[in-house]
Amino acid sequence: MHVRQILNSKSPEIVSVTPNHTMVEVLRLFRENNIGFVIVARYPGECLGTVSERDCCNAVAKYGTQAPAMRVSDIMSQRVATCSTDDLLPLVMAIMTERRTRHVLVMEGDNIAGIVSIGDVVKYRLEEAMRTEQDLQDYICGVSYH
């Protein structure tokens, strides 16, 4: 499966924040949108970095009670994991494993096409496993084979 196929089945909305947002504002966005990852940008299509739940946890561990009021620019990750819309799902899984991240920014040339999360990967791998299981059961039972 290509990354493009995953993006086609998802909402095209990409949530972003500015570098001046605070960590608390980002956490509220996470809760309101049921997400755990945002892009940091000054204008649409830009990517200065990203902020994940893990970045927020690391900030609290490092800065303590000061962390919630800190600016996104101080806690964001600037080393962003990316892939292409033409990449296959196993490559995205390898990127997630190697980079120890749950989100990969999907690029189409210089444009941000979307985000693939570990939840998206699990969903599609589960569907694939269930289809394979059903195909094997059909084969064993002689269903749809003549």
Backbone as JSON, one array per atom type, in Angstrom:
{
  "sequence": "MHVRQILNSKSPEIVSVTPNHTMVEVLRLFRENNIGFVIVARYPGECLGTVSERDCCNAVAKYGTQAPAMRVSDIMSQRVATCSTDDLLPLVMAIMTERRTRHVLVMEGDNIAGIVSIGDVVKYRLEEAMRTEQDLQDYICGVSYH",
  "N": [[0.83, -1.17, 0.0], [0.5, 2.21, -0.84], [1.5, 5.36, 0.56], [-0.08, 7.45, -0.29], [-2.6, 6.27, -0.64], [-3.4, 5.84, 1.98], [-3.59, 8.48, 2.92], [-5.7, 9.35, 1.31], [-7.89, 8.25, 2.52], [-8.2, 9.57, 4.84], [-9.02, 12.48, 6.85], [-8.33, 15.56, 5.3], [-7.35, 17.61, 6.81], [-4.77, 19.41, 8.38], [-3.36, 20.09, 11.36], [-1.89, 22.93, 12.73], [0.42, 24.99, 14.58], [1.7, 28.15, 15.75], [5.1, 29.3, 16.27], [4.95, 30.83, 18.57], [2.89, 29.91, 20.16], [1.93, 28.49, 23.33], [2.98, 25.67, 25.33], [0.81, 24.67, 26.8], [-1.36, 25.61, 25.29], [-0.99, 24.07, 23.0], [-1.38, 21.51, 24.05], [-4.08, 21.7, 24.69], [-5.14, 21.89, 22.12], [-4.46, 19.34, 21.22], [-6.16, 17.79, 22.86], [-8.73, 18.79, 22.12], [-8.87, 18.09, 19.43], [-8.36, 15.43, 19.4], [-5.74, 14.44, 18.89], [-2.15, 13.98, 18.68], [-0.02, 15.39, 17.74], [1.39, 18.12, 16.04], [2.11, 20.48, 13.43], [4.59, 22.99, 13.31], [4.42, 26.24, 12.27], [4.68, 29.39, 10.56], [3.1, 30.24, 8.52], [0.64, 28.85, 6.22], [1.62, 25.74, 4.82], [4.27, 25.94, 5.45], [6.94, 24.46, 7.38], [8.42, 24.58, 10.28], [9.06, 22.91, 12.26], [7.96, 20.3, 14.5], [5.56, 19.4, 17.02], [5.02, 17.03, 19.47], [3.21, 14.79, 21.66], [5.17, 13.51, 23.11], [7.27, 15.38, 22.98], [6.19, 17.34, 24.64], [6.06, 15.97, 27.09], [8.8, 15.51, 27.49], [9.63, 18.17, 27.8], [8.38, 18.87, 30.22], [9.69, 17.09, 31.93], [12.27, 18.09, 31.74], [12.12, 20.9, 32.29], [10.3, 21.24, 34.3], [7.85, 22.87, 36.29], [7.87, 25.16, 34.78], [7.52, 24.51, 32.16], [4.79, 24.35, 31.0], [4.17, 27.03, 30.29], [6.02, 27.62, 28.39], [7.19, 28.56, 25.13], [6.32, 27.15, 21.97], [8.4, 27.17, 20.14], [10.57, 26.69, 21.74], [10.38, 24.06, 22.54], [9.88, 22.41, 20.41], [10.46, 19.83, 17.91], [12.97, 19.91, 15.55], [14.03, 18.25, 13.75], [12.5, 16.6, 11.47], [10.65, 13.73, 10.67], [10.11, 12.44, 7.49], [8.25, 11.37, 4.57], [7.33, 10.29, 1.24], [4.41, 10.67, -0.85], [4.37, 8.6, -2.6], [5.72, 6.55, -1.4], [5.96, 3.26, 0.04], [4.07, 1.49, 2.55], [5.69, -0.26, 4.28], [8.16, 1.13, 4.25], [7.53, 3.51, 5.6], [6.94, 2.42, 8.08], [9.49, 1.53, 8.75], [10.83, 3.98, 8.94], [9.47, 5.11, 11.12], [10.24, 3.29, 13.1], [13.07, 3.46, 13.09], [13.49, 6.19, 13.64], [12.14, 6.42, 15.97], [9.54, 7.49, 16.28], [6.08, 8.43, 16.22], [4.75, 9.63, 14.24], [4.79, 10.66, 10.86], [5.64, 13.06, 8.55], [4.11, 13.67, 5.5], [5.21, 14.29, 2.3], [4.69, 15.93, -0.81], [6.52, 16.54, -3.24], [7.63, 19.74, -2.63], [5.56, 20.34, -0.99], [3.4, 19.96, 1.84], [1.63, 17.08, 2.24], [0.21, 15.62, 4.08], [-0.17, 13.76, 7.17], [1.03, 10.77, 8.51], [0.18, 8.52, 10.96], [1.15, 6.27, 13.63], [-1.12, 4.93, 14.34], [-2.58, 4.96, 11.96], [-0.97, 3.24, 10.45], [-1.16, 0.83, 11.9], [-3.91, 0.35, 11.62], [-4.17, -0.16, 8.81], [-2.44, -2.33, 8.46], [-3.71, -4.22, 10.07], [-6.18, -4.49, 8.73], [-5.2, -5.61, 6.36], [-4.14, -8.05, 7.33], [-6.5, -9.26, 8.22], [-7.88, -9.55, 5.8], [-6.18, -11.35, 4.5], [-6.38, -13.56, 6.22], [-9.11, -14.18, 5.84], [-9.1, -14.81, 3.11], [-7.49, -17.12, 3.17], [-9.11, -18.82, 4.72], [-11.32, -19.0, 3.0], [-10.1, -20.3, 0.85], [-9.34, -22.77, 2.01], [-11.86, -23.78, 2.64], [-12.93, -23.96, 0.17], [-14.43, -21.93, -0.91], [-15.45, -19.63, -3.35], [-13.66, -20.66, -5.15], [-13.18, -22.54, -8.03]],
  "CA": [[0.0, 0.0, 0.0], [1.2, 3.48, -0.91], [1.1, 6.37, 1.54], [-1.16, 8.23, -0.92], [-3.86, 5.58, -0.38], [-3.75, 6.1, 3.38], [-4.03, 9.88, 3.01], [-7.0, 9.5, 0.64], [-8.96, 7.77, 3.39], [-8.19, 10.38, 6.06], [-9.37, 13.89, 6.74], [-7.17, 16.29, 4.76], [-6.97, 18.68, 7.73], [-3.48, 19.35, 9.07], [-3.38, 21.06, 12.44], [-0.59, 23.55, 12.96], [0.52, 26.06, 15.57], [2.81, 29.06, 15.49], [6.18, 29.15, 17.26], [4.64, 31.59, 19.78], [1.93, 29.22, 21.02], [2.52, 27.86, 24.51], [2.77, 24.23, 25.42], [-0.56, 24.44, 27.28], [-2.25, 25.8, 24.15], [-0.83, 22.9, 22.14], [-2.04, 20.38, 24.71], [-5.52, 21.89, 24.52], [-5.43, 21.49, 20.73], [-4.4, 17.87, 21.2], [-7.39, 17.27, 23.47], [-9.9, 19.19, 21.33], [-8.86, 17.45, 18.12], [-8.03, 14.02, 19.59], [-4.5, 14.2, 18.17], [-0.96, 14.04, 19.52], [1.08, 15.87, 16.9], [1.08, 19.28, 15.21], [3.19, 21.12, 12.69], [4.88, 24.36, 13.73], [4.57, 27.05, 11.06], [4.23, 30.79, 10.63], [2.09, 30.4, 7.47], [0.27, 27.55, 5.65], [2.58, 25.09, 3.94], [5.61, 25.99, 6.05], [7.17, 23.54, 8.49], [9.62, 24.91, 11.05], [9.28, 21.77, 13.13], [6.74, 19.64, 14.95], [5.43, 19.17, 18.47], [4.27, 15.81, 19.78], [2.99, 14.55, 23.1], [6.47, 13.17, 23.69], [8.0, 16.64, 23.17], [5.63, 17.99, 25.82], [6.52, 15.2, 28.25], [10.23, 15.8, 27.67], [9.76, 19.53, 28.32], [8.01, 18.84, 31.64], [10.76, 16.4, 32.63], [13.48, 18.93, 31.74], [11.93, 22.25, 32.81], [9.39, 21.22, 35.44], [6.64, 23.69, 36.28], [8.01, 26.24, 33.79], [7.22, 23.97, 30.82], [3.49, 24.69, 30.39], [4.15, 28.39, 29.76], [7.08, 27.78, 27.39], [6.81, 28.7, 23.73], [6.52, 25.98, 21.11], [9.72, 27.27, 19.52], [11.56, 26.19, 22.69], [10.22, 22.62, 22.82], [9.57, 21.66, 19.18], [11.49, 19.03, 17.23], [13.28, 20.48, 14.24], [14.4, 17.12, 12.89], [11.19, 16.05, 11.16], [10.62, 12.5, 9.87], [9.26, 12.64, 6.32], [8.18, 10.38, 3.5], [6.66, 10.76, 0.04], [3.11, 10.05, -1.1], [4.61, 7.39, -3.41], [6.4, 5.53, -0.61], [5.16, 2.13, 0.5], [3.86, 1.43, 3.99], [6.83, -0.79, 5.02], [9.19, 2.16, 4.41], [7.05, 4.39, 6.66], [7.14, 1.67, 9.32], [10.93, 1.55, 9.03], [11.15, 5.35, 9.38], [8.95, 5.25, 12.49], [11.05, 2.47, 13.99], [14.43, 4.01, 13.15], [13.47, 7.53, 14.25], [11.4, 6.3, 17.23], [8.47, 8.48, 16.21], [4.76, 7.88, 15.93], [4.17, 10.44, 13.17], [5.67, 10.97, 9.74], [5.1, 14.1, 7.68], [4.09, 13.19, 4.12], [5.5, 15.38, 1.38], [4.48, 15.76, -2.24], [7.45, 17.56, -3.69], [7.91, 20.66, -1.53], [4.31, 20.62, -0.3], [2.96, 19.01, 2.86], [0.43, 16.38, 1.77], [-0.52, 15.08, 5.21], [0.56, 13.12, 8.26], [0.7, 9.37, 8.76], [0.46, 8.17, 12.35], [1.28, 4.84, 13.91], [-2.49, 4.41, 14.33], [-2.92, 4.69, 10.56], [-0.21, 2.06, 10.04], [-1.77, -0.35, 12.54], [-5.22, 0.13, 10.99], [-4.03, -0.77, 7.49], [-1.83, -3.65, 8.6], [-4.75, -5.09, 10.61], [-7.11, -4.8, 7.63], [-4.49, -6.52, 5.46], [-4.08, -9.36, 7.99], [-7.85, -9.83, 8.23], [-8.17, -9.98, 4.42], [-5.38, -12.56, 4.25], [-7.01, -14.65, 6.97], [-10.36, -14.55, 5.18], [-8.73, -15.48, 1.85], [-7.03, -18.47, 3.49], [-10.28, -19.6, 5.12], [-12.09, -19.27, 1.78], [-9.35, -21.29, 0.07], [-9.44, -24.06, 2.7], [-13.25, -24.25, 2.56], [-13.31, -24.06, -1.23], [-15.33, -20.83, -1.27], [-14.99, -18.75, -4.43], [-12.67, -21.33, -6.0], [-13.85, -23.58, -8.83]],
  "C": [[0.88, 1.25, 0.0], [0.65, 4.46, 0.11], [-0.06, 7.2, 1.0], [-2.53, 7.61, -0.61], [-4.32, 5.8, 1.06], [-4.29, 7.53, 3.51], [-5.4, 10.09, 2.39], [-8.16, 9.08, 1.52], [-9.07, 8.58, 4.69], [-8.72, 11.78, 5.79], [-8.14, 14.65, 6.24], [-6.65, 17.38, 5.71], [-5.62, 18.4, 8.4], [-3.49, 20.46, 10.11], [-1.98, 21.6, 12.64], [-0.71, 24.64, 14.02], [1.67, 26.97, 15.17], [3.91, 28.83, 16.54], [5.88, 29.86, 18.58], [3.56, 30.96, 20.65], [2.66, 28.65, 22.24], [2.24, 26.37, 24.49], [1.34, 23.91, 25.88], [-1.55, 24.61, 26.14], [-2.17, 24.61, 23.2], [-1.53, 21.69, 22.76], [-3.56, 20.5, 24.62], [-5.95, 21.51, 23.1], [-5.42, 19.98, 20.59], [-5.71, 17.3, 21.71], [-8.61, 17.56, 22.6], [-10.01, 18.43, 20.01], [-8.55, 15.95, 18.18], [-6.8, 13.62, 18.77], [-3.33, 14.27, 19.15], [0.24, 14.62, 18.81], [0.6, 17.06, 16.09], [2.34, 19.77, 14.51], [3.36, 22.53, 13.23], [5.19, 25.17, 12.48], [4.12, 28.48, 11.32], [3.13, 31.05, 9.61], [1.8, 29.02, 6.87], [1.32, 27.02, 4.69], [4.0, 25.1, 4.46], [5.72, 24.93, 7.13], [8.51, 23.9, 9.14], [10.03, 23.75, 11.94], [7.95, 21.16, 13.49], [6.75, 19.57, 16.47], [4.53, 17.95, 18.66], [4.04, 15.73, 21.29], [4.32, 14.24, 23.79], [7.31, 14.42, 23.92], [7.51, 17.36, 24.42], [6.07, 17.28, 27.1], [7.99, 15.48, 28.54], [10.45, 17.2, 28.24], [9.43, 19.58, 29.81], [9.14, 18.18, 32.44], [12.0, 17.28, 32.76], [13.28, 20.25, 32.48], [10.95, 22.33, 33.98], [8.18, 22.12, 35.25], [6.71, 24.86, 35.3], [7.53, 25.79, 32.41], [5.87, 24.39, 30.25], [3.43, 26.09, 29.76], [5.19, 28.62, 28.66], [6.5, 27.87, 25.99], [7.13, 27.42, 22.97], [7.92, 25.99, 20.5], [10.83, 26.73, 20.43], [11.49, 24.68, 22.91], [10.03, 21.77, 21.56], [10.77, 20.84, 18.7], [11.72, 19.65, 15.86], [13.7, 19.41, 13.24], [13.13, 16.32, 12.61], [11.33, 14.8, 10.28], [9.65, 12.72, 8.72], [9.29, 11.43, 5.4], [7.45, 11.02, 2.33], [5.31, 10.06, -0.1], [3.27, 8.75, -1.89], [5.31, 6.28, -2.63], [5.42, 4.45, -0.17], [5.12, 2.08, 2.02], [5.05, 0.81, 4.75], [7.96, 0.23, 5.21], [8.8, 3.12, 5.54], [7.23, 3.71, 8.02], [8.61, 1.67, 9.72], [11.36, 2.93, 9.54], [10.7, 5.54, 10.82], [9.82, 4.48, 13.48], [12.44, 3.08, 14.18], [14.46, 5.35, 13.9], [12.75, 7.55, 15.6], [10.35, 7.41, 17.34], [7.17, 7.81, 15.86], [4.08, 8.61, 14.78], [5.22, 10.73, 12.11], [4.95, 11.98, 8.86], [5.22, 13.62, 6.23], [4.24, 14.38, 3.19], [5.15, 14.96, -0.05], [5.29, 16.88, -2.89], [7.82, 18.43, -2.51], [6.69, 20.97, -0.68], [3.98, 19.53, 0.72], [1.64, 18.41, 2.4], [-0.41, 15.85, 2.93], [0.41, 14.5, 6.25], [0.08, 11.69, 8.37], [1.12, 9.06, 10.19], [0.62, 6.66, 12.5], [-0.1, 4.18, 13.94], [-2.95, 4.09, 12.92], [-2.24, 3.42, 10.08], [-0.84, 0.8, 10.61], [-3.1, -0.67, 11.89], [-5.08, -0.61, 9.66], [-3.37, -2.14, 7.55], [-2.85, -4.65, 9.16], [-5.75, -5.48, 9.52], [-6.48, -5.79, 6.66], [-4.44, -7.93, 6.05], [-5.44, -10.04, 7.99], [-8.25, -10.3, 6.83], [-7.43, -11.27, 4.09], [-5.99, -13.76, 4.96], [-8.29, -15.12, 6.3], [-10.08, -15.28, 3.87], [-8.27, -16.91, 2.12], [-8.2, -19.37, 3.92], [-11.13, -19.96, 3.91], [-11.42, -20.35, 0.95], [-9.51, -22.69, 0.68], [-10.84, -24.65, 2.56], [-13.75, -24.38, 1.12], [-14.29, -22.99, -1.68], [-14.68, -19.98, -2.34], [-13.89, -19.37, -5.28], [-13.39, -22.46, -6.74], [-12.84, -24.41, -9.55]]
}
